[in-house]
mmCIF file of C-alpha atoms and ligand atoms in Angstrom:
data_model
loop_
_atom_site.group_PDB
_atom_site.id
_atom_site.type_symbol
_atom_site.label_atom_id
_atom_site.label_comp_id
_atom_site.label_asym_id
_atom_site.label_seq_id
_atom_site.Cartn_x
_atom_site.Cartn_y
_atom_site.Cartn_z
ATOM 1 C CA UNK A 783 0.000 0.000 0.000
ATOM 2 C CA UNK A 784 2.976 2.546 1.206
ATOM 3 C CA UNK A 785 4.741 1.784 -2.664
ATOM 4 C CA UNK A 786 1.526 2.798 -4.218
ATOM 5 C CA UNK A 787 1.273 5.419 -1.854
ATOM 6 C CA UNK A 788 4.681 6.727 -3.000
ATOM 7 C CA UNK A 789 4.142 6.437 -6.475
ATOM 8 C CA UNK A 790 0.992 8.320 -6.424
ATOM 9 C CA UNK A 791 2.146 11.353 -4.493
ATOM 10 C CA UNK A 792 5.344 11.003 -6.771
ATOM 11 C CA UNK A 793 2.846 10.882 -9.798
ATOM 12 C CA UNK A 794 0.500 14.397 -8.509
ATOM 13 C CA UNK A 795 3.810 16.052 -7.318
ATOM 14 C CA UNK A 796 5.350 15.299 -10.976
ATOM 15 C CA UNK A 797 1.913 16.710 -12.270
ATOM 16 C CA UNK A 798 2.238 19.693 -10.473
ATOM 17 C CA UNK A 799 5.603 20.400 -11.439
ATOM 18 C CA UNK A 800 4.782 19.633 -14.974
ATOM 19 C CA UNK A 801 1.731 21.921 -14.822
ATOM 20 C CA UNK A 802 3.948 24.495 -13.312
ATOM 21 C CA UNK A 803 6.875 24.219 -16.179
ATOM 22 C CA UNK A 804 4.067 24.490 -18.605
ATOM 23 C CA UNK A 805 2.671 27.333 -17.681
ATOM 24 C CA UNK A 806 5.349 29.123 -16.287
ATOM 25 C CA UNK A 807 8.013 28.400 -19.189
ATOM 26 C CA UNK A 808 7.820 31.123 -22.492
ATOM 27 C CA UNK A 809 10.759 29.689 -23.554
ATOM 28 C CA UNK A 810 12.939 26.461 -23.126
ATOM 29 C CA UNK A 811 15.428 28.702 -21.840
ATOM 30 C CA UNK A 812 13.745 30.544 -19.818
ATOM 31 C CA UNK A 813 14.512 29.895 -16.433
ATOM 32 C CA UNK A 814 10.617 30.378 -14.843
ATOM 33 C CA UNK A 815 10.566 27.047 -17.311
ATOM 34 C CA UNK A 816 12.692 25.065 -14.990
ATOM 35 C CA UNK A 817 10.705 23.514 -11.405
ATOM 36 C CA UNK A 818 11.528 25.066 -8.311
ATOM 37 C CA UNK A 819 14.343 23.681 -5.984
ATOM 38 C CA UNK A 820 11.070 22.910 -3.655
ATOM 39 C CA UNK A 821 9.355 20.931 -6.028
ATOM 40 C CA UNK A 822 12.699 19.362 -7.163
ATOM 41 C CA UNK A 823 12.756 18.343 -3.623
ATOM 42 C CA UNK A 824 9.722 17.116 -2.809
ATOM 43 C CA UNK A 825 9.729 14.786 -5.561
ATOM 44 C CA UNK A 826 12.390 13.819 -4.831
ATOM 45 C CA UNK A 827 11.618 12.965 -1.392
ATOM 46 C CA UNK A 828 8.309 11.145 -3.097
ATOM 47 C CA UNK A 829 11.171 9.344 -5.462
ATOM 48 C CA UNK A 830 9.341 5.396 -5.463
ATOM 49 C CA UNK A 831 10.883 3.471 -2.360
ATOM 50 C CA UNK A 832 12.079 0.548 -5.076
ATOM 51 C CA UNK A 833 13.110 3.222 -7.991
ATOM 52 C CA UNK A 834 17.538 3.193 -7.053
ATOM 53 C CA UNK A 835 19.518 6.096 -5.983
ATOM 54 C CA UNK A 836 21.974 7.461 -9.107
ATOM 55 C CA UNK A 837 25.175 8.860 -7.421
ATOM 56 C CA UNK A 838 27.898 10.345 -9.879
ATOM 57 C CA UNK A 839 31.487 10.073 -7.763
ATOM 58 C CA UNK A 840 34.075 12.426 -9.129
ATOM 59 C CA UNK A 841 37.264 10.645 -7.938
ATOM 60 C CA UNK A 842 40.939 12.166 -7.611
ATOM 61 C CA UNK A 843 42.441 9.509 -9.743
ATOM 62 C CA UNK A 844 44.746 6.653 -8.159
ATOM 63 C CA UNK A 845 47.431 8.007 -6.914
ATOM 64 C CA UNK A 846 48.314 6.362 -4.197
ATOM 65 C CA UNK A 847 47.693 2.870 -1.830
ATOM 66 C CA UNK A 848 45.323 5.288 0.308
ATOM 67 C CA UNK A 849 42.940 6.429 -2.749
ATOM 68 C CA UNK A 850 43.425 2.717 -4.246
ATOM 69 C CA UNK A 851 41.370 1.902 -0.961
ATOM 70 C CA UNK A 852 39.086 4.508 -0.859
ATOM 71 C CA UNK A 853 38.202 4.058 -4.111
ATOM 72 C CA UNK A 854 37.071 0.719 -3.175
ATOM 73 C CA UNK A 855 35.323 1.633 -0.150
ATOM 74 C CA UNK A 856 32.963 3.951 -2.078
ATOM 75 C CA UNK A 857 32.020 0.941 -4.950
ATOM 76 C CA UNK A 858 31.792 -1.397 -2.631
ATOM 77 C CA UNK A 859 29.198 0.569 -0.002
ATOM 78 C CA UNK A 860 27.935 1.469 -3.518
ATOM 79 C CA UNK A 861 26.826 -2.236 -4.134
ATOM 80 C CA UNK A 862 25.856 -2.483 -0.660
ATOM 81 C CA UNK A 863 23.687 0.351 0.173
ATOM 82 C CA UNK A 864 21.582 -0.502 -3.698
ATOM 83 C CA UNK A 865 22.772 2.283 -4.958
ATOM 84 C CA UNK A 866 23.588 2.550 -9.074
ATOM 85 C CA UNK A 867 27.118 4.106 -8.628
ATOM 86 C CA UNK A 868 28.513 6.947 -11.957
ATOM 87 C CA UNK A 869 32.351 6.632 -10.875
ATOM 88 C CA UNK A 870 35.281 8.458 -13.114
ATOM 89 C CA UNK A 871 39.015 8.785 -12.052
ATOM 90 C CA UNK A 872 39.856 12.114 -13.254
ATOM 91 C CA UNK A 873 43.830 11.309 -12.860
ATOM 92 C CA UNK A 874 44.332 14.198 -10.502
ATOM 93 C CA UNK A 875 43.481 16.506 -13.003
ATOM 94 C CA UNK A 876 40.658 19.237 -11.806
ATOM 95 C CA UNK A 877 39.587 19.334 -15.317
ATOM 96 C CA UNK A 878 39.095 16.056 -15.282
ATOM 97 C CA UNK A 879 36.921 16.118 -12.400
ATOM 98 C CA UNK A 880 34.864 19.491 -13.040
ATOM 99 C CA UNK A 881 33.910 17.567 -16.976
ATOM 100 C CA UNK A 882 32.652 14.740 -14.601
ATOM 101 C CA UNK A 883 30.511 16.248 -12.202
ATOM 102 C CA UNK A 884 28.904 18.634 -15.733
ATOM 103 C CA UNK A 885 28.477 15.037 -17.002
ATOM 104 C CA UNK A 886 26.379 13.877 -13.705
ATOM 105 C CA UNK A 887 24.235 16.882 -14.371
ATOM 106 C CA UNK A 888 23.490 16.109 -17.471
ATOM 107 C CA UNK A 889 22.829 12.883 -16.528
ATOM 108 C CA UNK A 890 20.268 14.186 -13.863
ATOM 109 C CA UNK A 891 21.773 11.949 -11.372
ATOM 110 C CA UNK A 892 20.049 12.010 -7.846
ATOM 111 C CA UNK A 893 23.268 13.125 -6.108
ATOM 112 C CA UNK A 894 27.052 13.915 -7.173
ATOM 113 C CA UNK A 895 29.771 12.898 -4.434
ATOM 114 C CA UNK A 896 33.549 13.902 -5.061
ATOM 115 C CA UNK A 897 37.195 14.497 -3.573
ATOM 116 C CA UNK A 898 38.249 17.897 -4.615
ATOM 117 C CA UNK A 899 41.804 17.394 -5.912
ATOM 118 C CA UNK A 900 42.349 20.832 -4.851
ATOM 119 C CA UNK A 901 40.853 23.667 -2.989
ATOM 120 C CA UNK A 902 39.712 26.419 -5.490
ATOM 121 C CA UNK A 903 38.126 26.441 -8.414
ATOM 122 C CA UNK A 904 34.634 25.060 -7.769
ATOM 123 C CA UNK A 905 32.426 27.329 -7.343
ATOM 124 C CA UNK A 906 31.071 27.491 -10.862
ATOM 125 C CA UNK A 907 30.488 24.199 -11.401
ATOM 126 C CA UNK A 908 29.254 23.739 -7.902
ATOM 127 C CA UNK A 909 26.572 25.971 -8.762
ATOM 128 C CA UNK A 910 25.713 24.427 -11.789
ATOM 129 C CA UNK A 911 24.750 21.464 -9.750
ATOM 130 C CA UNK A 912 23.095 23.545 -6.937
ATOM 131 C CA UNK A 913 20.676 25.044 -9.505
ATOM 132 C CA UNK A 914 20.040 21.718 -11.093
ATOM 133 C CA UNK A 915 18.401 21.037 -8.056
ATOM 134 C CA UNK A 916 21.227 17.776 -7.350
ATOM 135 C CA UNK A 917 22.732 17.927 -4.027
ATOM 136 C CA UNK A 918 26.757 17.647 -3.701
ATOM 137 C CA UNK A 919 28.632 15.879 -0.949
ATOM 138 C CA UNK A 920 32.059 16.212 -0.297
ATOM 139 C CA UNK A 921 34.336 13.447 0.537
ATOM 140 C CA UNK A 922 37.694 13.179 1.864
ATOM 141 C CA UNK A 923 39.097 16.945 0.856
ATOM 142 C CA UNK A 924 37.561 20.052 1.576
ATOM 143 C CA UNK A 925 36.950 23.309 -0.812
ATOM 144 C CA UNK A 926 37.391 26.973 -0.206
ATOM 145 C CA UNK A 927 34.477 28.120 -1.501
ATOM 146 C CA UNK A 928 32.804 30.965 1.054
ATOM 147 C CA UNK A 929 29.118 30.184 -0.419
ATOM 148 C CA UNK A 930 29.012 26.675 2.000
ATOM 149 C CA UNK A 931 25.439 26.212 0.510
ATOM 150 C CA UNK A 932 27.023 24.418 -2.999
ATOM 151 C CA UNK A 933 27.179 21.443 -0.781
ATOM 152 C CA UNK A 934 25.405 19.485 1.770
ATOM 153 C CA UNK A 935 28.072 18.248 3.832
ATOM 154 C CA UNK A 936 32.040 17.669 3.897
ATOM 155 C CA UNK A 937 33.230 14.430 5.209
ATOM 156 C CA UNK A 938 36.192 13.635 5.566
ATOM 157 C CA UNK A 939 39.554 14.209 7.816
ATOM 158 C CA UNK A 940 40.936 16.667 10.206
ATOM 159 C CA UNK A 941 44.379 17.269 8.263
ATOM 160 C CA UNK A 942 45.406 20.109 10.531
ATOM 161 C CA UNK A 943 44.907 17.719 13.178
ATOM 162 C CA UNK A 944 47.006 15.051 11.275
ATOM 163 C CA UNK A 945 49.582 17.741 11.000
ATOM 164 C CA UNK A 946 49.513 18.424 15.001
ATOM 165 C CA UNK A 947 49.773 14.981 15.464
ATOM 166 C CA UNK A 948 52.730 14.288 13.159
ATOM 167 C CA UNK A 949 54.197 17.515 14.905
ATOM 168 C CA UNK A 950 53.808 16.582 18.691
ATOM 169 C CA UNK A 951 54.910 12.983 18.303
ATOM 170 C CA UNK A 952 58.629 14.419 16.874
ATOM 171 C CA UNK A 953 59.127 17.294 19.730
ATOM 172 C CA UNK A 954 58.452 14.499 22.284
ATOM 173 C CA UNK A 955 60.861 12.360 20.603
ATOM 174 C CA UNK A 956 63.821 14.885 20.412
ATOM 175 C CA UNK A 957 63.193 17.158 23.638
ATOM 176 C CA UNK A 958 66.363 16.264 25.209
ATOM 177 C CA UNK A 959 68.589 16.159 21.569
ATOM 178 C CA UNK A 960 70.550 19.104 20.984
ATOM 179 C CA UNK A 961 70.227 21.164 18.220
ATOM 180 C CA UNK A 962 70.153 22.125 14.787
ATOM 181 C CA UNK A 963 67.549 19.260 13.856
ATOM 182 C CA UNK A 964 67.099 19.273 10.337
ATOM 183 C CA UNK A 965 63.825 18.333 8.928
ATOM 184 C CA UNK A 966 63.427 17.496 5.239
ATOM 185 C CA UNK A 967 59.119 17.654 3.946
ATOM 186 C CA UNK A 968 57.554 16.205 1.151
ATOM 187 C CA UNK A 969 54.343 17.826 0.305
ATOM 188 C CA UNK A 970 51.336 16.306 -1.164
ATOM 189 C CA UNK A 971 49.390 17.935 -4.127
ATOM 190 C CA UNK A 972 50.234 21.276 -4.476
ATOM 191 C CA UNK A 973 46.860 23.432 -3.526
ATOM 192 C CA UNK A 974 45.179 20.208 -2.061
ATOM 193 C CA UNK A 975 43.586 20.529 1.422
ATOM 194 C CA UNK A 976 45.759 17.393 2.799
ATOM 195 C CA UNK A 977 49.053 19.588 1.598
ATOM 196 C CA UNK A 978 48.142 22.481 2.886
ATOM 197 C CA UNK A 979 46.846 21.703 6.292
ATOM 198 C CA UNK A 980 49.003 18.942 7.293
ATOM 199 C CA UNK A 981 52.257 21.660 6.890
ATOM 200 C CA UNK A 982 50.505 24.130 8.747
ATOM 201 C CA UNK A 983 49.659 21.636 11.674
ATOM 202 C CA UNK A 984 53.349 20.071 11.658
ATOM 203 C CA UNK A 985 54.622 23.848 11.549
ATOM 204 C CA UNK A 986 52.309 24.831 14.626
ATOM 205 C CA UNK A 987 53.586 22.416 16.579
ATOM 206 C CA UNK A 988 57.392 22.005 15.762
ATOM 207 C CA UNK A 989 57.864 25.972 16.435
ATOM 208 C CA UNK A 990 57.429 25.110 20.388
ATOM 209 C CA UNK A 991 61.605 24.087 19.506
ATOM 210 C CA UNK A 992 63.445 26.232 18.363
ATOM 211 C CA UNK A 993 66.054 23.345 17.343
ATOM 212 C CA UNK A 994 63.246 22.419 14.882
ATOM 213 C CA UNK A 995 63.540 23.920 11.727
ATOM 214 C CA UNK A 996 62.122 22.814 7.802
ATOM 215 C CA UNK A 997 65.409 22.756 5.597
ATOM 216 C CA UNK A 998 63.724 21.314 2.029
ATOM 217 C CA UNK A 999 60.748 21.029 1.332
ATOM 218 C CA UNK A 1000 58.993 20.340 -2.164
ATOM 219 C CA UNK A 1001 55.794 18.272 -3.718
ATOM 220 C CA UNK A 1002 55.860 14.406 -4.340
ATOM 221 C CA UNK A 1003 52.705 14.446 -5.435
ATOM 222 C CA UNK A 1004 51.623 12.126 -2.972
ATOM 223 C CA UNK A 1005 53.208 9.602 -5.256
ATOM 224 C CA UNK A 1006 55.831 6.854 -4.626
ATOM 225 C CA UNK A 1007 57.590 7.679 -7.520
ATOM 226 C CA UNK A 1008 57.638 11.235 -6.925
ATOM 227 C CA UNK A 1009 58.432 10.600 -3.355
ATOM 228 C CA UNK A 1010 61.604 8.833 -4.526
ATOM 229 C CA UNK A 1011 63.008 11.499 -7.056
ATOM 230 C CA UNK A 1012 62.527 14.484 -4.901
ATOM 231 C CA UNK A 1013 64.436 12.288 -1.921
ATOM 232 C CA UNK A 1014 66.937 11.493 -4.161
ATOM 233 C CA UNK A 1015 67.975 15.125 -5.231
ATOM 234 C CA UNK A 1016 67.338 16.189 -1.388
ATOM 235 C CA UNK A 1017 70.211 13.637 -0.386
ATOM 236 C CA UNK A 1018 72.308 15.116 -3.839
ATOM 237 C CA UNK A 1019 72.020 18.925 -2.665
ATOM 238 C CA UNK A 1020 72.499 17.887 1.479
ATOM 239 C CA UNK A 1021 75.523 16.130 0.433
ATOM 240 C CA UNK A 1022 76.689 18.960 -1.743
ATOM 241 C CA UNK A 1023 75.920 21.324 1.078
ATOM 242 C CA UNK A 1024 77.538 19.652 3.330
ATOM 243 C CA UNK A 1025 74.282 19.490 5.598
ATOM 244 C CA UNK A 1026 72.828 16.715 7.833
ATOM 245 C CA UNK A 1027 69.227 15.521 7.735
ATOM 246 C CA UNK A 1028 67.648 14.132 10.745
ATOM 247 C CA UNK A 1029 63.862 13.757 9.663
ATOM 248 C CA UNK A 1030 61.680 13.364 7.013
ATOM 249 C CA UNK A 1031 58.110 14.744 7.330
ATOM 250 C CA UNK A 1032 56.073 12.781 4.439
ATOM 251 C CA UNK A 1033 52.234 13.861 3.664
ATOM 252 C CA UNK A 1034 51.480 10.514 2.673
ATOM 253 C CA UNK A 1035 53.215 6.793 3.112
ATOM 254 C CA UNK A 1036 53.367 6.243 -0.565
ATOM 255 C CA UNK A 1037 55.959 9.661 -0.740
ATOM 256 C CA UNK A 1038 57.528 7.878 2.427
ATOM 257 C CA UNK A 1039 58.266 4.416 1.031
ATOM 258 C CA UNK A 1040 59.005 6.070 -2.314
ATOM 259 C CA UNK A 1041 61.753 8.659 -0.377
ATOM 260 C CA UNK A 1042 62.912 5.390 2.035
ATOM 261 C CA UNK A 1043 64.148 3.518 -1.487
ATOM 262 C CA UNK A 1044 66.416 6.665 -2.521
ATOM 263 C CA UNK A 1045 68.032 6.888 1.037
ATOM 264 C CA UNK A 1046 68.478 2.939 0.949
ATOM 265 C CA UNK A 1047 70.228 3.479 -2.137
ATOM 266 C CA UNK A 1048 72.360 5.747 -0.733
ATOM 267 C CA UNK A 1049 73.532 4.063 1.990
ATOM 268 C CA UNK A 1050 71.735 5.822 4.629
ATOM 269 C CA UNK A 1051 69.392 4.068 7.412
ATOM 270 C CA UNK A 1052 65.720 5.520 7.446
ATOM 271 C CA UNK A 1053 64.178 5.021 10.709
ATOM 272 C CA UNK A 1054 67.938 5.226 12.367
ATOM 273 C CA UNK A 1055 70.434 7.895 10.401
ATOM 274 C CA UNK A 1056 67.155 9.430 9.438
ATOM 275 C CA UNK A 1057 63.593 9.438 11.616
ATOM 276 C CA UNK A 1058 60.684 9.257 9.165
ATOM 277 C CA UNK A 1059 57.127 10.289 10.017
ATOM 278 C CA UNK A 1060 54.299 9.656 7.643
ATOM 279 C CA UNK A 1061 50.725 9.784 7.282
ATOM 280 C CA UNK A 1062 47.774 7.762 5.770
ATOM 281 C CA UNK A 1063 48.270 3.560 7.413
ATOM 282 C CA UNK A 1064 48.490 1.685 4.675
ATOM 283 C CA UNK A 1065 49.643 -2.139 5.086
ATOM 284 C CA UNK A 1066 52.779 -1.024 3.152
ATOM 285 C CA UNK A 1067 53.955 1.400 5.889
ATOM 286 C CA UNK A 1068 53.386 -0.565 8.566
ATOM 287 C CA UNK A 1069 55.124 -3.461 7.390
ATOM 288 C CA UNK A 1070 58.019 -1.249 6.747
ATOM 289 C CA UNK A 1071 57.539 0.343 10.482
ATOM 290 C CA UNK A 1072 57.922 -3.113 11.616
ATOM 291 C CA UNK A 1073 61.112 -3.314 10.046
ATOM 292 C CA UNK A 1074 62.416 -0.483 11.658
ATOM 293 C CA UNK A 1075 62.206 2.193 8.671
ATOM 294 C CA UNK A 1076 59.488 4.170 9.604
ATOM 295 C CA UNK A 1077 58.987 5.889 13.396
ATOM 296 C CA UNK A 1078 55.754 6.085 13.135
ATOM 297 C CA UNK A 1079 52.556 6.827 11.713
ATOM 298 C CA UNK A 1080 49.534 9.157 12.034
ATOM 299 C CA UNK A 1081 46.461 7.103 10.472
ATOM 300 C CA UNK A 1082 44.047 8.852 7.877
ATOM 301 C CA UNK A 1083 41.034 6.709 7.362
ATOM 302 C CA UNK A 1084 39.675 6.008 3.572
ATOM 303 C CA UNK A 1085 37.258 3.044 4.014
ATOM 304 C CA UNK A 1086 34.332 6.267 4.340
ATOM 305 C CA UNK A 1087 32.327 4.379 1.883
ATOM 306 C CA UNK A 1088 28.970 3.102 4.342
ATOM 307 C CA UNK A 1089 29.364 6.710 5.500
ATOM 308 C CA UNK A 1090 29.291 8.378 2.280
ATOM 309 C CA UNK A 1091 26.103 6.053 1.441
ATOM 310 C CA UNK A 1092 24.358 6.704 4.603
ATOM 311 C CA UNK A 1093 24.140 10.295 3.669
ATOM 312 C CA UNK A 1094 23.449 10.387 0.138
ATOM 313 C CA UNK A 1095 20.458 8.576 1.146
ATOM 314 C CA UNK A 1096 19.851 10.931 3.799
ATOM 315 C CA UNK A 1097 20.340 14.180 1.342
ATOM 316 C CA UNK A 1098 18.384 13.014 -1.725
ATOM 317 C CA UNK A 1099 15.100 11.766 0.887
ATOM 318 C CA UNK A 1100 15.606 16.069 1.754
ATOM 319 C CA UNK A 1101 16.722 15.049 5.058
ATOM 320 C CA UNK A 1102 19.239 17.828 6.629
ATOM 321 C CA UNK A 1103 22.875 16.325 7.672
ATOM 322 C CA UNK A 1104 25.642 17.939 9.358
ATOM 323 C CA UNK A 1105 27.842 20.618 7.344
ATOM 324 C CA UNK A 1106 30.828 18.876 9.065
ATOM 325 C CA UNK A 1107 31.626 14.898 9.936
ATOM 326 C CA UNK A 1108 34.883 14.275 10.846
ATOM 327 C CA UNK A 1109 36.188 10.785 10.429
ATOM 328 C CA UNK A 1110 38.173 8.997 13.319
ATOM 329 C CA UNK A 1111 41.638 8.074 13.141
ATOM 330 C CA UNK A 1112 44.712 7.520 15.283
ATOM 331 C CA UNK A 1113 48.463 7.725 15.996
ATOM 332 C CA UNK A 1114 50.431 4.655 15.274
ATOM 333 C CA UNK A 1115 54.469 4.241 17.086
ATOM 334 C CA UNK A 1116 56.535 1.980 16.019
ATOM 335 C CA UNK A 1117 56.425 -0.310 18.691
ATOM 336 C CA UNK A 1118 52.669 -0.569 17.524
ATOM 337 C CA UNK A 1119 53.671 -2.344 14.226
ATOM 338 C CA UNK A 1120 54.249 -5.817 14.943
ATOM 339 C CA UNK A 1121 50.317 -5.636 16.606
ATOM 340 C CA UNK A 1122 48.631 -3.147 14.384
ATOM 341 C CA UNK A 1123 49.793 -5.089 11.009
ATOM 342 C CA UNK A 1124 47.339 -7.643 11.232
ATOM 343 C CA UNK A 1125 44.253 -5.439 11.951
ATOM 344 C CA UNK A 1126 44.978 -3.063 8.764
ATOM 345 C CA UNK A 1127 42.132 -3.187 5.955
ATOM 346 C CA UNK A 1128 44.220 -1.060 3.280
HETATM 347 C C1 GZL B 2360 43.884 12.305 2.487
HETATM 348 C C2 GZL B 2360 43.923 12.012 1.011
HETATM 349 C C3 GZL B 2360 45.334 11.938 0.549
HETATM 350 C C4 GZL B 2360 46.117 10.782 1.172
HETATM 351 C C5 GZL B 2360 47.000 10.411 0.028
HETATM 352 O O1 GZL B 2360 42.567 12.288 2.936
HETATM 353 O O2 GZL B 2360 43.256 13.022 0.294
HETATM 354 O O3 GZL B 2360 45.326 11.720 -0.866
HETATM 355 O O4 GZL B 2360 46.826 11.131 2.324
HETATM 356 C C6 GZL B 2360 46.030 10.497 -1.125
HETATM 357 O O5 GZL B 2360 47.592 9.148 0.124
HETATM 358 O O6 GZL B 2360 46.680 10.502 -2.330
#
């Protein structure tokens, strides 16, 4: 009885908005043609219980053994939650990603989801989708847009946080070591949320001592590859400079195990001559933290798929959700590896 309930009031609301198109549109183009976000919503709302949620997912690409697993997460939940899943991989190119999400709107999808590769640049497209009447959830990284109505809600980590984390665990490590202590950084994507705030947490926290201080610091891309060439000419100019380096800051454990090759090929111990601090948890890192090469680890969780699915159900049935839901994560030591290995899902 409810299903024919639901397809009736989705029928008379579809009426009314068709009336109202009708007679309000003089033109095709004319905007007065187009129903209003309220109607949009309510049928929505009325959208048959057995007819299946459309969800375009703009992805960053696949950058890294993180994103490999969120990427995952999100088609899996997908399958899960009965929901018929648009996915692209934009290859970290914004783009890439804004063609995707004009695609989902032409598509009429019933909601868009994405990762913003990086911070600006989204507020036209954003809009696009805002006055298309589909609602926009943000996953993983964050935008800067001021106008914090082009989307519903931003899930994802606290990367400042991270940062702080990363930050406090080193000037507890090396409170009674003299100084200078060198510190070498590889940032992730240049303009991306995770770059920017995880350097200004590390940098709030390591200015407490003074022996602290940032001596290189350039982009790997959050790649392993990347992570491994910019390491490489970081050991070339520190040799030709005649300068030590005592720790590497890494955004992201792919840039770590990437820059731990290049100072294995040059003879020098990470985790020993060198302390290295990364970010992210995969399997990878903390196998290589159990073999002594990484210090530790501060964990940033990508298996948000259920979450994501939870509220895209919750946003397209016009339901309100939280502008902000962090995601939990911890702080993993070294002498955490040996136990923590067996419990890691990515
Ligand atoms: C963080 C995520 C970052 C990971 C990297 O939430 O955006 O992007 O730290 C990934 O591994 O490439």
């Amino acid at each position: 009885m409810k299903k024919v309930w639901k397809s009736s009031a989705f029928l008379l609301v579809a009426a009314t908005m068709f009336l109202t198109s009708a007679c309000g549109s003089s033109s095709p183009a004319s905007t007065s043609g187009s129903a209003s976000p309220a109607a949009t919503k309510a049928a929505e709302a009325a959208k048959p219980a057995d007819k299946k949620i459309v969800l375009g997912f703009a992805q960053v690409g696949a950058e890294s053994g993180w994103r490999t697993a969120n990427t995952k997460s999100i088609q899996d939940s997908a399958k899960e939650a009965g929901i018929d899943l648009k996915f692209s991989d934009a290859q970290q190119k914004q783009e890439n990603q804004i063609k995707a999400i004009r695609s989902y709107i032409a598509q009429k999808v019933d909601a868009i989801a994405f990762s913003p590769v990086v911070e600006s640049g989204w507020d036209t497209v954003l809009k696009e989708a805002k006055d298309a009447g589909i609602p926009v959830v943000l996953t993983d990284r964050a935008v800067d847009s001021k106008d914090t109505s082009l989307y519903k809600t931003f899930l994802g980590s606290d990367f400042v946080e991270e940062g702080r984390n990363a930050g406090k665990w080193l000037v507890e490590k090396v409170k009674d070591q003299k100084g200078p202590i060198n510190i070498v950084e590889l940032q992730g994507t240049t303009g991306s949320a995770p770059a920017i705030d995880r350097k200004k947490g590390f940098e709030e926290v390591i200015k407490s001592n003074p022996n602290l201080k940032i001596v290189k610091s350039q982009t790997g891309d959050f790649t392993r590859a990347k992570g491994k060439e910019v390491m490489e000419a970081f050991i070339k100019s520190a040799k030709a400079e005649n300068t030590k380096m005592d720790v590497l800051y890494a955004h992201n454990d792919d840039m770590a195990l990437g820059a731990i090759q290049a100072l294995e090929e040059a003879g020098i111990k990470p985790g020993k001559d060198i302390l290295v601090i990364s970010l992210d948890g995969t399997k990878d890192a903390f196998t290589a933290m159990k073999d002594g090469k990484i210090n530790v680890i501060v964990e940033c969780n990508p298996l948000m798929g259920p979450q994501v699915m939870q509220i895209v159900k919750d946003v397209v049935a016009g339901k309100e959700v939280p502008k902000r839901i962090l995601t939990k994560e911890g702080v993993f030591p070294q002498e955490t590896a040996e136990k923590e290995l067996p419990n890691r899902q990515y």
